Short mmCIF file of C-alpha atoms in Angstrom, two decimals:
data_model
loop_
_atom_site.label_atom_id
_atom_site.label_comp_id
_atom_site.label_asym_id
_atom_site.label_seq_id
_atom_site.Cartn_x
_atom_site.Cartn_y
_atom_site.Cartn_z
CA MET A 134 2.33 -8.67 14.48
CA ILE A 135 -0.70 -8.78 12.21
CA LEU A 136 -1.82 -12.32 11.68
CA ASP A 137 -4.43 -13.53 9.14
CA PRO A 138 -7.18 -15.86 10.52
CA SER A 139 -5.04 -18.88 9.97
CA GLY A 140 -2.35 -17.56 12.27
CA VAL A 141 0.12 -16.67 9.49
CA GLU A 142 2.26 -13.32 10.00
CA ARG A 143 1.27 -10.84 7.14
CA TYR A 144 2.50 -7.66 8.63
CA ARG A 145 4.91 -6.50 11.34
CA ILE A 146 5.24 -3.22 13.03
CA GLU A 147 8.26 -2.83 15.18
CA GLY A 148 9.08 -0.01 17.67
CA TYR A 149 7.20 3.02 18.92
CA LEU A 150 4.95 4.83 16.61
CA PRO A 151 2.65 7.94 17.06
CA LYS A 152 -0.87 7.04 17.31
CA ASP A 153 -1.71 8.20 13.68
CA TRP A 154 1.14 6.21 12.27
CA PHE A 155 0.23 3.24 14.37
CA ARG A 156 -3.28 3.36 13.21
CA ALA A 157 -2.30 3.91 9.49
CA ARG A 158 0.26 0.81 9.89
CA LEU A 159 -2.61 -1.30 11.42
CA GLU A 160 -4.79 -0.50 8.28
CA MET A 161 -1.93 -1.37 5.99
CA GLY A 162 -1.64 -4.71 7.69
CA LEU A 163 -5.33 -5.40 7.21
CA ALA A 164 -4.94 -4.39 3.64
CA ARG A 165 -2.01 -6.89 3.24
CA ILE A 166 -4.10 -9.53 4.57
CA ALA A 167 -7.05 -8.98 1.99
CA PHE A 168 -4.11 -8.69 -0.79
CA MET A 169 -2.60 -12.00 0.36
CA LYS A 170 -6.03 -13.75 0.32
CA LYS A 171 -6.42 -12.40 -3.32
CA LYS A 172 -9.36 -10.01 -2.28
CA PHE A 173 -7.82 -7.32 -4.23
CA ALA A 174 -10.88 -5.08 -4.36
CA ALA A 175 -11.16 -5.05 -0.55
CA ALA A 176 -7.44 -4.51 -0.19
CA GLN A 177 -7.50 -1.65 -2.84
CA GLU A 178 -10.29 -0.01 -0.85
CA ILE A 179 -8.23 -0.20 2.41
CA TYR A 180 -5.09 1.20 0.67
CA ALA A 181 -6.94 4.06 -0.99
CA SER A 182 -8.49 5.15 2.47
CA VAL A 183 -4.89 5.10 4.02
CA ALA A 184 -3.72 7.23 1.17
CA GLU A 185 -6.40 9.60 1.65
CA ARG A 186 -6.65 9.83 5.32
CA PHE A 187 -2.95 9.80 6.01
CA ALA A 188 -1.82 11.85 3.03
CA ASN A 189 0.41 13.92 5.39
CA LEU A 190 2.39 10.79 6.40
CA ALA A 191 5.30 9.27 4.16
CA LEU A 192 3.46 5.90 4.25
CA ALA A 193 0.92 7.39 1.89
CA ALA A 194 3.29 6.72 -0.86
CA GLU A 195 3.23 3.12 0.17
CA ALA A 196 -0.37 2.78 0.18
CA LEU A 197 -0.68 4.36 -3.16
CA TYR A 198 1.71 1.98 -4.67
CA TRP A 199 -0.25 -0.97 -3.20
CA ARG A 200 -3.49 0.56 -4.04
CA ASP A 201 -2.70 0.26 -7.76
CA VAL A 202 -0.84 -2.98 -7.44
CA CYS A 203 -4.23 -4.38 -6.41
CA LYS A 204 -5.72 -2.66 -9.53
CA TYR A 205 -3.25 -4.52 -11.69
CA LYS A 206 -3.75 -7.85 -9.91
CA ALA A 207 -7.52 -7.66 -10.30
CA THR A 208 -7.29 -6.95 -13.98
CA ASN A 209 -3.97 -8.15 -15.38
CA ASP A 210 -3.93 -4.64 -17.04
CA HIS A 211 -0.38 -3.35 -16.74
CA THR A 212 -1.59 0.23 -18.01
CA VAL A 213 -3.27 0.86 -14.57
CA LEU A 214 0.26 1.09 -13.18
CA GLU A 215 1.45 4.07 -15.23
CA PRO A 216 -0.78 6.75 -13.52
CA VAL A 217 0.30 5.77 -10.03
CA ALA A 218 3.94 6.02 -11.15
CA LYS A 219 3.26 9.65 -12.13
CA GLU A 220 1.33 10.38 -9.13
CA LEU A 221 4.11 9.14 -6.81
CA ALA A 222 6.69 11.04 -8.77
CA ASP A 223 4.59 14.26 -8.35
CA LYS A 224 3.79 13.84 -4.67
CA PHE A 225 6.72 11.78 -3.38
CA PRO A 226 9.78 12.30 -5.55
CA GLY A 227 12.75 10.21 -4.39
CA ASN A 228 10.69 8.17 -1.96
CA GLU A 229 11.28 4.50 -2.07
CA TRP A 230 7.83 3.68 -3.35
CA GLN A 231 8.12 6.13 -6.06
CA LEU A 232 11.55 4.58 -7.11
CA LYS A 233 9.95 1.17 -7.26
CA SER A 234 7.32 2.47 -9.63
CA ILE A 235 9.72 3.86 -12.18
CA PRO A 236 9.52 0.98 -14.52
CA TRP A 237 5.79 1.60 -14.77
CA ALA A 238 6.37 5.24 -16.10
CA HIS A 239 6.54 5.64 -19.77
#
């Protein structure tokens, strides 16, 4: 479990993961803490880093999704979501996170 400084669970990893997956999931947890604290720029930076450094893992799609949700939350500009919907469709067709982004595609 990944807890925020006040002890609230913000992310959970269950079961065994190879070390690269585990590292990526830990970083996703840190991004989630920043997101929940409304530190959208910090969360966006972590998600972007995970997406780049772990591009060969399926969780990169989740990181891309949340990276641009952070952009939206920081700006309230929904147009920032369309490019990530296209990126997810290109890189991860049929992936859960690509499917979640369908409403953003025009």
